[in-house]
Tab-separated table of C-alpha atoms and ligand atoms in Angstrom:
chain	number	residue	atom	x	y	z
P	129	UNK	CA	-0.043	-0.224	-0.168
P	130	UNK	CA	1.439	3.131	-1.110
P	131	UNK	CA	-0.820	5.683	0.603
P	132	UNK	CA	-3.442	5.659	3.744
P	133	UNK	CA	-6.533	7.936	3.139
P	134	UNK	CA	-8.390	8.364	6.484
P	135	UNK	CA	-12.323	9.551	4.998
P	136	UNK	CA	-14.461	10.655	7.894
P	137	UNK	CA	-18.035	10.241	7.660
P	138	UNK	CA	-17.694	7.435	5.212
P	139	UNK	CA	-20.782	5.657	6.453
P	140	UNK	CA	-23.221	8.361	5.849
P	141	UNK	CA	-25.020	9.306	2.213
P	142	UNK	CA	-21.927	11.105	0.314
P	143	UNK	CA	-19.315	9.319	2.546
P	144	UNK	CA	-20.216	6.032	1.190
P	145	UNK	CA	-19.937	6.869	-2.332
P	146	UNK	CA	-16.794	8.770	-1.475
P	147	UNK	CA	-15.403	5.510	-0.060
P	148	UNK	CA	-16.443	3.389	-2.686
P	149	UNK	CA	-15.094	5.566	-5.515
P	150	UNK	CA	-11.275	5.507	-3.666
P	151	UNK	CA	-11.214	1.552	-2.636
P	152	UNK	CA	-12.067	0.901	-5.986
P	153	UNK	CA	-10.050	3.197	-7.883
P	154	UNK	CA	-7.047	2.941	-5.794
P	155	UNK	CA	-6.362	-0.475	-4.741
P	156	UNK	CA	-2.663	0.559	-3.965
P	157	UNK	CA	-4.043	2.954	-1.420
P	158	UNK	CA	-5.602	1.633	2.218
P	159	UNK	CA	-8.636	3.560	2.984
P	160	UNK	CA	-9.707	3.788	6.279
P	161	UNK	CA	-13.271	5.217	7.028
P	162	UNK	CA	-13.843	6.703	10.370
P	163	UNK	CA	-17.607	7.034	11.587
P	164	UNK	CA	-19.401	7.580	14.811
P	165	UNK	CA	-22.309	5.804	13.214
P	166	UNK	CA	-24.714	8.535	14.081
P	167	UNK	CA	-28.563	8.104	13.437
P	168	UNK	CA	-27.099	9.377	9.322
P	169	UNK	CA	-24.415	6.508	9.439
P	170	UNK	CA	-24.927	3.183	7.944
P	171	UNK	CA	-22.780	0.319	7.207
P	172	UNK	CA	-25.169	-1.302	4.946
P	173	UNK	CA	-24.369	1.733	2.659
P	174	UNK	CA	-20.736	-0.459	2.164
P	175	UNK	CA	-21.771	-3.795	2.287
P	176	UNK	CA	-20.509	-4.409	-1.413
P	177	UNK	CA	-17.144	-3.204	-0.753
P	178	UNK	CA	-16.532	-3.615	2.969
P	179	UNK	CA	-14.699	-7.430	1.954
P	180	UNK	CA	-12.317	-5.951	-0.088
P	181	UNK	CA	-8.306	-5.808	1.126
P	182	UNK	CA	-7.761	-2.038	0.843
P	183	UNK	CA	-10.615	-1.457	3.490
P	184	UNK	CA	-10.681	-0.680	7.012
P	185	UNK	CA	-13.548	0.592	9.131
P	186	UNK	CA	-12.919	2.298	12.421
P	187	UNK	CA	-16.060	3.493	14.549
P	188	UNK	CA	-14.808	6.719	16.719
P	189	UNK	CA	-16.367	10.113	17.387
P	190	UNK	CA	-14.444	13.325	15.867
P	191	UNK	CA	-15.715	15.078	19.071
P	192	UNK	CA	-13.075	12.995	21.060
P	193	UNK	CA	-10.029	14.446	20.562
P	194	UNK	CA	-7.755	11.622	22.423
P	195	UNK	CA	-9.671	9.046	20.246
P	196	UNK	CA	-8.597	10.908	17.059
P	197	UNK	CA	-5.195	11.297	18.096
P	198	UNK	CA	-4.944	7.757	18.545
P	199	UNK	CA	-6.671	6.533	15.640
P	200	UNK	CA	-4.428	8.907	13.690
P	201	UNK	CA	-1.201	7.542	15.564
P	202	UNK	CA	-2.094	4.117	14.712
P	203	UNK	CA	-2.998	4.491	10.916
P	204	UNK	CA	-0.879	7.382	10.134
P	205	UNK	CA	-2.793	8.807	6.967
P	206	UNK	CA	-0.807	10.483	4.670
P	207	UNK	CA	-4.324	12.022	3.411
P	208	UNK	CA	-7.909	12.925	5.034
P	209	UNK	CA	-10.817	13.460	3.302
P	210	UNK	CA	-13.194	14.920	5.711
P	211	UNK	CA	-17.135	14.253	5.516
P	212	UNK	CA	-18.034	13.689	8.924
P	213	UNK	CA	-20.569	16.256	9.992
P	214	UNK	CA	-24.076	16.969	11.199
P	215	UNK	CA	-25.586	17.572	8.070
P	216	UNK	CA	-29.636	18.443	8.357
P	217	UNK	CA	-30.741	22.461	8.281
P	218	UNK	CA	-33.812	21.144	10.212
P	219	UNK	CA	-31.997	19.175	12.935
P	220	UNK	CA	-29.616	22.160	13.563
P	221	UNK	CA	-32.916	24.509	14.266
P	222	UNK	CA	-33.923	21.761	17.257
P	223	UNK	CA	-30.385	21.287	18.448
P	224	UNK	CA	-27.406	23.438	17.411
P	225	UNK	CA	-24.885	22.775	19.965
P	226	UNK	CA	-24.819	18.828	17.820
P	227	UNK	CA	-23.512	20.954	14.943
P	228	UNK	CA	-20.916	22.959	16.886
P	229	UNK	CA	-19.666	19.752	18.264
P	230	UNK	CA	-19.149	17.684	15.218
P	231	UNK	CA	-18.864	20.341	12.600
P	232	UNK	CA	-16.598	22.669	14.427
P	233	UNK	CA	-14.981	21.080	17.283
P	234	UNK	CA	-14.524	17.897	15.672
P	235	UNK	CA	-12.992	19.521	12.479
P	236	UNK	CA	-10.518	21.262	14.814
P	237	UNK	CA	-9.704	17.970	16.366
P	238	UNK	CA	-8.767	16.306	12.789
P	239	UNK	CA	-6.621	19.658	11.943
P	240	UNK	CA	-4.878	19.346	15.527
P	241	UNK	CA	-4.291	15.434	15.204
P	242	UNK	CA	-3.123	15.981	11.062
P	243	UNK	CA	-0.390	18.692	12.539
P	244	UNK	CA	0.768	16.502	15.238
P	245	UNK	CA	1.401	13.247	13.329
P	246	UNK	CA	2.608	14.819	10.285
P	247	UNK	CA	5.232	17.264	12.624
P	248	UNK	CA	5.184	20.215	10.351
P	249	UNK	CA	6.254	18.115	7.534
P	250	UNK	CA	3.825	18.477	4.820
P	251	UNK	CA	5.401	16.453	1.721
P	252	UNK	CA	2.889	13.984	0.289
P	253	UNK	CA	0.293	15.355	2.911
P	254	UNK	CA	-3.377	16.849	2.106
P	255	UNK	CA	-6.308	17.596	4.207
P	256	UNK	CA	-9.684	18.011	2.057
P	257	UNK	CA	-12.418	19.736	3.756
P	258	UNK	CA	-15.980	18.787	2.115
P	259	UNK	CA	-18.350	21.558	2.584
P	260	UNK	CA	-21.332	23.160	1.463
P	261	UNK	CA	-22.722	26.035	-0.877
P	262	UNK	CA	-24.875	27.104	2.011
P	263	UNK	CA	-21.982	28.969	3.662
P	264	UNK	CA	-22.560	31.352	1.103
P	265	UNK	CA	-25.989	32.429	2.462
P	266	UNK	CA	-29.005	33.047	0.441
P	267	UNK	CA	-28.996	34.234	-3.529
P	268	UNK	CA	-31.896	36.558	-4.967
P	269	UNK	CA	-33.545	35.398	-8.059
P	270	UNK	CA	-29.992	36.507	-10.061
P	271	UNK	CA	-26.783	35.516	-9.772
P	272	UNK	CA	-24.607	32.364	-8.405
P	273	UNK	CA	-21.983	31.652	-5.834
P	274	UNK	CA	-18.159	31.905	-7.065
P	275	UNK	CA	-15.198	30.940	-4.823
P	276	UNK	CA	-14.960	34.555	-4.054
P	277	UNK	CA	-18.678	35.228	-2.472
P	278	UNK	CA	-18.460	36.265	0.612
P	279	UNK	CA	-19.595	33.998	3.761
P	280	UNK	CA	-22.860	34.987	4.711
P	281	UNK	CA	-24.580	31.519	6.778
P	282	UNK	CA	-27.826	31.807	7.980
P	283	UNK	CA	-29.056	28.658	9.765
P	284	UNK	CA	-27.163	26.927	12.612
P	285	UNK	CA	-26.127	24.074	10.292
P	286	UNK	CA	-24.298	26.583	7.647
P	287	UNK	CA	-22.760	28.481	10.305
P	288	UNK	CA	-21.121	26.015	11.841
P	289	UNK	CA	-20.042	24.710	8.410
P	290	UNK	CA	-18.677	28.108	7.733
P	291	UNK	CA	-16.657	28.291	10.837
P	292	UNK	CA	-15.124	24.689	9.985
P	293	UNK	CA	-14.582	26.005	6.769
P	294	UNK	CA	-12.439	29.092	8.700
P	295	UNK	CA	-10.286	27.024	10.962
P	296	UNK	CA	-9.210	24.694	7.895
P	297	UNK	CA	-8.042	27.893	6.084
P	298	UNK	CA	-6.760	29.242	9.115
P	299	UNK	CA	-4.532	26.000	9.617
P	300	UNK	CA	-3.309	26.682	6.023
P	301	UNK	CA	-2.536	30.132	6.707
P	302	UNK	CA	-0.915	29.980	10.201
P	303	UNK	CA	1.044	26.460	10.126
P	304	UNK	CA	1.052	25.755	6.325
P	305	UNK	CA	-0.952	22.767	6.560
P	306	UNK	CA	-1.872	21.531	3.284
P	307	UNK	CA	-5.391	21.628	2.471
P	308	UNK	CA	-8.114	22.108	-0.250
P	309	UNK	CA	-11.669	22.714	0.487
P	310	UNK	CA	-14.964	21.906	-1.623
P	311	UNK	CA	-18.190	23.636	-1.327
P	312	UNK	CA	-21.041	21.591	-3.056
P	313	UNK	CA	-24.603	22.071	-3.853
P	314	UNK	CA	-27.361	19.897	-2.396
P	315	UNK	CA	-26.845	16.428	-3.794
P	316	UNK	CA	-29.663	13.265	-4.052
P	317	UNK	CA	-28.777	9.678	-5.133
P	318	UNK	CA	-28.623	5.940	-3.641
P	319	UNK	CA	-28.528	5.952	0.433
P	320	UNK	CA	-29.840	9.307	0.463
P	321	UNK	CA	-31.382	9.392	4.266
P	322	UNK	CA	-35.021	10.360	4.132
P	323	UNK	CA	-35.053	13.298	6.387
P	324	UNK	CA	-33.890	15.259	3.129
P	325	UNK	CA	-36.494	16.309	0.398
P	326	UNK	CA	-35.837	13.928	-2.004
P	327	UNK	CA	-35.897	10.537	-0.246
P	328	UNK	CA	-38.257	11.726	2.098
P	329	UNK	CA	-40.806	12.321	-0.795
P	330	UNK	CA	-40.151	8.868	-2.380
P	331	UNK	CA	-40.534	7.457	0.892
P	332	UNK	CA	-43.926	8.978	1.585
P	333	UNK	CA	-45.382	8.503	-1.990
P	334	UNK	CA	-44.637	4.708	-1.229
P	335	UNK	CA	-46.333	4.858	1.814
P	336	UNK	CA	-49.352	7.155	0.595
P	337	UNK	CA	-48.329	9.863	3.138
P	338	UNK	CA	-48.330	13.494	2.675
P	339	UNK	CA	-45.367	15.371	0.865
P	340	UNK	CA	-44.876	18.397	2.995
P	341	UNK	CA	-43.545	21.539	0.877
P	342	UNK	CA	-42.321	24.318	3.002
P	343	UNK	CA	-43.701	27.756	2.516
P	344	UNK	CA	-44.706	28.283	-1.254
P	345	UNK	CA	-42.391	25.674	-2.533
P	346	UNK	CA	-40.838	28.048	-4.754
P	347	UNK	CA	-37.309	27.973	-2.744
P	348	UNK	CA	-34.707	26.914	-5.100
P	349	UNK	CA	-31.834	24.348	-4.990
P	350	UNK	CA	-29.206	23.276	-7.443
P	351	UNK	CA	-29.337	19.252	-7.331
P	352	UNK	CA	-25.963	17.345	-8.152
P	353	UNK	CA	-26.091	13.460	-8.725
P	354	UNK	CA	-24.106	11.847	-5.578
P	355	UNK	CA	-21.800	9.901	-7.670
P	356	UNK	CA	-20.827	13.071	-9.587
P	357	UNK	CA	-19.651	14.735	-6.400
P	358	UNK	CA	-17.729	11.794	-5.326
P	359	UNK	CA	-15.850	12.073	-8.452
P	360	UNK	CA	-15.104	16.060	-7.756
P	361	UNK	CA	-13.607	15.130	-4.916
P	362	UNK	CA	-11.183	12.628	-5.971
P	363	UNK	CA	-10.326	15.037	-8.575
P	364	UNK	CA	-9.805	18.065	-6.020
P	365	UNK	CA	-8.143	16.055	-3.683
P	366	UNK	CA	-5.687	14.471	-6.025
P	367	UNK	CA	-5.023	17.588	-8.527
P	368	UNK	CA	-6.550	20.776	-6.541
P	369	UNK	CA	-4.188	23.658	-5.862
P	370	UNK	CA	-2.944	23.619	-2.184
P	371	UNK	CA	-4.884	26.144	-0.435
P	372	UNK	CA	-7.737	26.630	-2.877
P	373	UNK	CA	-11.400	25.719	-2.438
P	374	UNK	CA	-13.625	24.472	-5.331
P	375	UNK	CA	-17.255	25.211	-5.876
P	376	UNK	CA	-19.196	21.721	-7.068
P	377	UNK	CA	-22.668	22.287	-8.594
P	378	UNK	CA	-24.876	20.307	-10.860
P	379	UNK	CA	-25.702	23.543	-13.497
P	380	UNK	CA	-29.015	22.329	-12.268
P	381	UNK	CA	-31.775	24.442	-10.571
P	382	UNK	CA	-34.903	23.356	-8.990
P	383	UNK	CA	-37.923	25.245	-7.663
P	384	UNK	CA	-38.898	22.582	-4.611
P	385	UNK	CA	-42.481	22.402	-6.039
P	386	UNK	CA	-41.431	21.834	-9.713
P	387	UNK	CA	-39.077	19.185	-8.523
P	388	UNK	CA	-41.399	17.295	-6.451
P	389	UNK	CA	-44.034	17.301	-9.183
P	390	UNK	CA	-41.221	16.004	-11.252
P	391	UNK	CA	-40.686	12.995	-8.865
P	392	UNK	CA	-44.540	12.639	-8.580
P	393	UNK	CA	-44.887	12.154	-12.314
P	394	UNK	CA	-41.702	9.358	-12.119
P	395	UNK	CA	-43.145	7.774	-9.531
P	396	UNK	CA	-46.774	7.463	-10.983
P	397	UNK	CA	-44.834	5.637	-14.005
P	398	UNK	CA	-42.530	3.741	-12.330
P	399	UNK	CA	-45.220	2.177	-9.876
P	400	UNK	CA	-47.938	2.168	-12.478
P	401	UNK	CA	-49.967	4.304	-10.820
P	402	UNK	CA	-52.748	6.966	-12.462
P	403	UNK	CA	-50.966	10.099	-13.601
P	404	UNK	CA	-51.322	12.756	-11.341
P	405	UNK	CA	-51.931	10.548	-8.124
P	406	UNK	CA	-48.813	10.838	-6.355
P	407	UNK	CA	-48.682	14.774	-6.641
P	408	UNK	CA	-52.400	14.861	-4.953
P	409	UNK	CA	-50.076	13.963	-1.804
P	410	UNK	CA	-48.596	17.586	-2.235
P	411	UNK	CA	-49.329	19.456	0.922
P	412	UNK	CA	-48.025	23.021	1.739
P	413	UNK	CA	-46.758	23.429	5.520
P	414	UNK	CA	-45.493	25.932	7.631
P	415	UNK	CA	-42.157	27.321	6.290
P	416	UNK	CA	-38.555	26.716	7.715
P	417	UNK	CA	-37.212	29.632	9.876
P	418	UNK	CA	-34.767	31.408	8.117
P	419	UNK	CA	-35.379	29.600	4.852
P	420	UNK	CA	-32.840	30.524	2.395
P	421	UNK	CA	-34.551	31.511	-1.024
P	422	UNK	CA	-31.870	30.154	-3.685
P	423	UNK	CA	-28.472	28.583	-3.958
P	424	UNK	CA	-26.958	28.231	-7.176
P	425	UNK	CA	-23.097	27.231	-7.708
P	426	UNK	CA	-21.111	28.455	-10.417
P	427	UNK	CA	-18.764	25.850	-11.429
P	428	UNK	CA	-16.642	27.252	-13.758
P	429	UNK	CA	-13.271	26.818	-11.808
P	430	UNK	CA	-13.833	23.205	-11.191
P	431	UNK	CA	-14.567	22.587	-15.131
P	432	UNK	CA	-11.448	24.894	-16.352
P	433	UNK	CA	-8.884	24.307	-14.024
P	434	UNK	CA	-9.493	20.309	-13.590
P	435	UNK	CA	-12.182	19.315	-16.380
P	436	UNK	CA	-14.749	17.899	-13.990
P	437	UNK	CA	-18.456	18.123	-15.412
P	438	UNK	CA	-21.589	16.348	-14.100
P	439	UNK	CA	-22.220	12.990	-16.241
P	440	UNK	CA	-25.668	12.523	-15.811
P	441	UNK	CA	-28.731	15.032	-16.543
P	442	UNK	CA	-31.353	15.532	-13.549
P	443	UNK	CA	-33.801	13.412	-15.274
P	444	UNK	CA	-31.408	10.503	-15.641
P	445	UNK	CA	-30.043	10.852	-12.193
P	446	UNK	CA	-33.801	11.116	-10.389
P	447	UNK	CA	-34.372	7.775	-12.517
P	448	UNK	CA	-31.631	6.010	-11.032
P	449	UNK	CA	-32.135	7.588	-7.880
P	450	UNK	CA	-35.921	6.322	-7.736
P	451	UNK	CA	-34.905	2.876	-8.800
P	452	UNK	CA	-32.294	2.234	-6.524
P	453	UNK	CA	-35.067	3.191	-3.700
P	454	UNK	CA	-37.490	0.642	-5.380
P	455	UNK	CA	-35.420	-2.082	-5.317
P	456	UNK	CA	-33.494	-1.378	-2.004
P	457	UNK	CA	-37.056	-0.931	0.225
P	458	UNK	CA	-35.513	-2.824	2.872
P	459	UNK	CA	-32.409	-0.332	3.330
P	460	UNK	CA	-35.602	2.185	3.844
P	461	UNK	CA	-37.266	0.224	6.077
P	462	UNK	CA	-34.287	0.045	8.277
P	463	UNK	CA	-33.352	3.630	8.380
P	464	UNK	CA	-37.229	4.901	8.913
P	465	UNK	CA	-37.613	2.507	11.880
P	466	UNK	CA	-36.894	3.339	15.803
P	467	UNK	CA	-35.729	6.951	16.019
P	468	UNK	CA	-36.798	8.097	12.547
P	469	UNK	CA	-40.512	7.737	13.476
P	470	UNK	CA	-39.921	10.154	16.602
P	471	UNK	CA	-38.010	12.708	14.417
P	472	UNK	CA	-40.596	12.526	11.537
P	473	UNK	CA	-43.693	12.832	14.102
P	474	UNK	CA	-42.244	15.613	15.980
P	475	UNK	CA	-40.709	17.932	12.597
P	476	UNK	CA	-44.114	17.111	10.591
P	477	UNK	CA	-46.629	17.376	13.151
P	478	UNK	CA	-48.741	19.784	11.388
P	479	UNK	CA	-48.271	18.140	7.842
E	1474	LIG	P1	-24.889	12.591	6.449
E	1474	LIG	O1	-25.700	12.674	7.331
E	1474	LIG	O2	-25.447	11.434	5.491
E	1474	LIG	O3	-23.443	11.558	7.048
E	1474	LIG	C1	-22.582	11.969	7.903
E	1474	LIG	C2	-22.015	10.925	8.540
E	1474	LIG	O4	-21.085	11.821	9.521
E	1474	LIG	C3	-22.477	9.801	9.063
E	1474	LIG	O5	-22.272	8.562	8.592
E	1474	LIG	C4	-22.218	10.034	10.772
E	1474	LIG	O6	-22.508	8.861	11.224
E	1474	LIG	C5	-20.753	10.551	10.580
E	1474	LIG	N1	-20.927	11.379	11.820
E	1474	LIG	C6	-21.626	12.284	12.469
E	1474	LIG	N2	-20.807	13.094	13.541
E	1474	LIG	C7	-19.772	12.174	13.601
E	1474	LIG	C8	-19.059	12.349	14.614
E	1474	LIG	N3	-19.036	13.355	15.541
E	1474	LIG	N4	-17.867	11.640	14.565
E	1474	LIG	C9	-17.719	10.692	13.601
E	1474	LIG	N5	-18.318	10.422	12.668
E	1474	LIG	C10	-19.734	11.069	12.404
E	1474	LIG	O7	-24.047	13.667	5.583
E	1474	LIG	P2	-24.122	13.991	4.038
E	1474	LIG	O8	-25.061	14.330	3.409
E	1474	LIG	O9	-23.211	12.659	3.188
E	1474	LIG	O10	-22.822	14.812	4.077
E	1474	LIG	C11	-21.727	14.772	4.462
E	1474	LIG	C12	-20.569	15.831	4.358
E	1474	LIG	O11	-20.867	16.841	3.144
E	1474	LIG	C13	-20.874	16.751	5.361
E	1474	LIG	O12	-19.665	17.402	5.741
E	1474	LIG	C14	-21.894	18.142	4.690
E	1474	LIG	O13	-21.797	19.013	5.286
E	1474	LIG	C15	-21.448	17.905	3.340
E	1474	LIG	N6	-22.057	18.275	2.099
E	1474	LIG	C16	-23.587	17.530	1.950
E	1474	LIG	C17	-24.567	18.217	0.947
E	1474	LIG	C18	-25.692	17.023	0.987
E	1474	LIG	O14	-26.227	17.841	-0.035
E	1474	LIG	N7	-25.862	16.350	1.462
E	1474	LIG	C19	-24.049	19.159	0.173
E	1474	LIG	C20	-22.889	19.797	0.198
E	1474	LIG	C21	-21.639	19.464	1.320
E	1475	LIG	P1	-33.126	19.808	2.199
E	1475	LIG	O1	-33.269	18.696	1.444
E	1475	LIG	O2	-33.465	19.586	3.657
E	1475	LIG	O3	-31.856	20.700	1.701
E	1475	LIG	P2	-31.172	21.841	2.174
E	1475	LIG	O4	-31.878	22.263	3.170
E	1475	LIG	O5	-29.802	21.361	2.983
E	1475	LIG	O6	-31.210	22.704	0.936
E	1475	LIG	O7	-34.218	20.817	1.766
E	1475	LIG	C1	-33.991	21.088	0.083
E	1475	LIG	C2	-35.115	22.065	0.183
E	1475	LIG	O8	-36.472	21.868	0.258
E	1475	LIG	C3	-35.302	23.360	1.370
E	1475	LIG	O9	-35.442	24.490	0.383
E	1475	LIG	C4	-36.124	23.228	1.925
E	1475	LIG	C5	-37.202	21.969	1.312
E	1475	LIG	N1	-37.962	21.255	2.028
E	1475	LIG	C6	-39.283	20.936	1.960
E	1475	LIG	O10	-40.121	21.952	1.483
E	1475	LIG	N2	-40.259	19.711	2.594
E	1475	LIG	C7	-39.160	19.209	3.290
E	1475	LIG	O11	-39.624	18.247	4.074
E	1475	LIG	C8	-38.157	19.228	3.717
E	1475	LIG	C9	-37.066	17.871	4.291
E	1475	LIG	C10	-37.342	20.044	2.685
């Protein structure tokens, strides 16, 4: 094995796709997946690759500085791809401190451990921080987020991610730690946890439950198929310029209400239901406080400098996603049993 790469949060939605990409593409690397297996972490996401010789799973919590350092000392990673996070805006409104702990403190623990084991000798080393476009705040009807857009986070989630981004840059500027950052738009695809809009609606359509649309449904997000995000992370980790950040997006904006209607249309066809039947489940509910109107990424830099672009259209990606959920209903049943029910009943009591 010529390199050890430690991926945090590799049992989560995006992390599991990043782990798979690295394990399969780089058999010469040892890939260590460090994950606390919170409600969002699920080893079922990695069933197909967990037996491979270059993959190791370590259960650990990044908020525990001693545990993090011990893991770094044991595995001596050359590179870190950091995805572990509390990731859901609605949960951050209910419990902001969990977001401070994992997203801020956890990130600083990883940065410190990297400095300690690399002993300020950074040749061949790299810390890749995976972040979100939500750090840039909200756009009006026009314009795009570029790498130069000023940070202006509004939710406790985006504030915690913005803080972690600043710490990563501060360790580069202060200690010379080799870093890259990616700020990506909304992902969707296989293994997406059904607290987020698309998998929640797929789950509810399957169960004939209301599709809760916050406010007037005119909020806009830029959606990217998760495997395209994983490929962008691989590219930036290996070829991105030290100290730089790269915006990653799908060039694919949808108002929530139009997206849900498209989803309903595809679900009716795939489930052989009467045209228009899923759309009848659409229910407008109380808005999310501080709801950002629009996110849209200008991904010119990663396209021009590294040659990355999305590989599937939204209609194809959505179709692949629905097919995955239809063939993995057992996965959906597992993740929606237990605590999910409590979360759902509390979050959607008015729906
Ligand atoms: P997720 O919630 O599906 O997964 C997070 C993973 O981190 C889980 O496996 C969980 O067990 C693990 N984790 C949480 N707290 C931990 C802790 N204290 N110690 C160790 N592991 C812990 O999240 P996701 O949607 O896959 O997002 C991954 C990363 O990508 C996050 O940093 C998120 O901010 C960023 N991101 C997400 C999106 C998106 O659309 N989901 C878009 C852009 C950026
Ligand atoms: P979400 O999937 O939570 O991602 P994010 O908040 O990180 O963008 O939400 C996507 C959009 O869908 C956002 O505008 C909020 C909206 N939304 C609903 O209208 N209903 C829902 O039940 C959820 C979860 C989200």
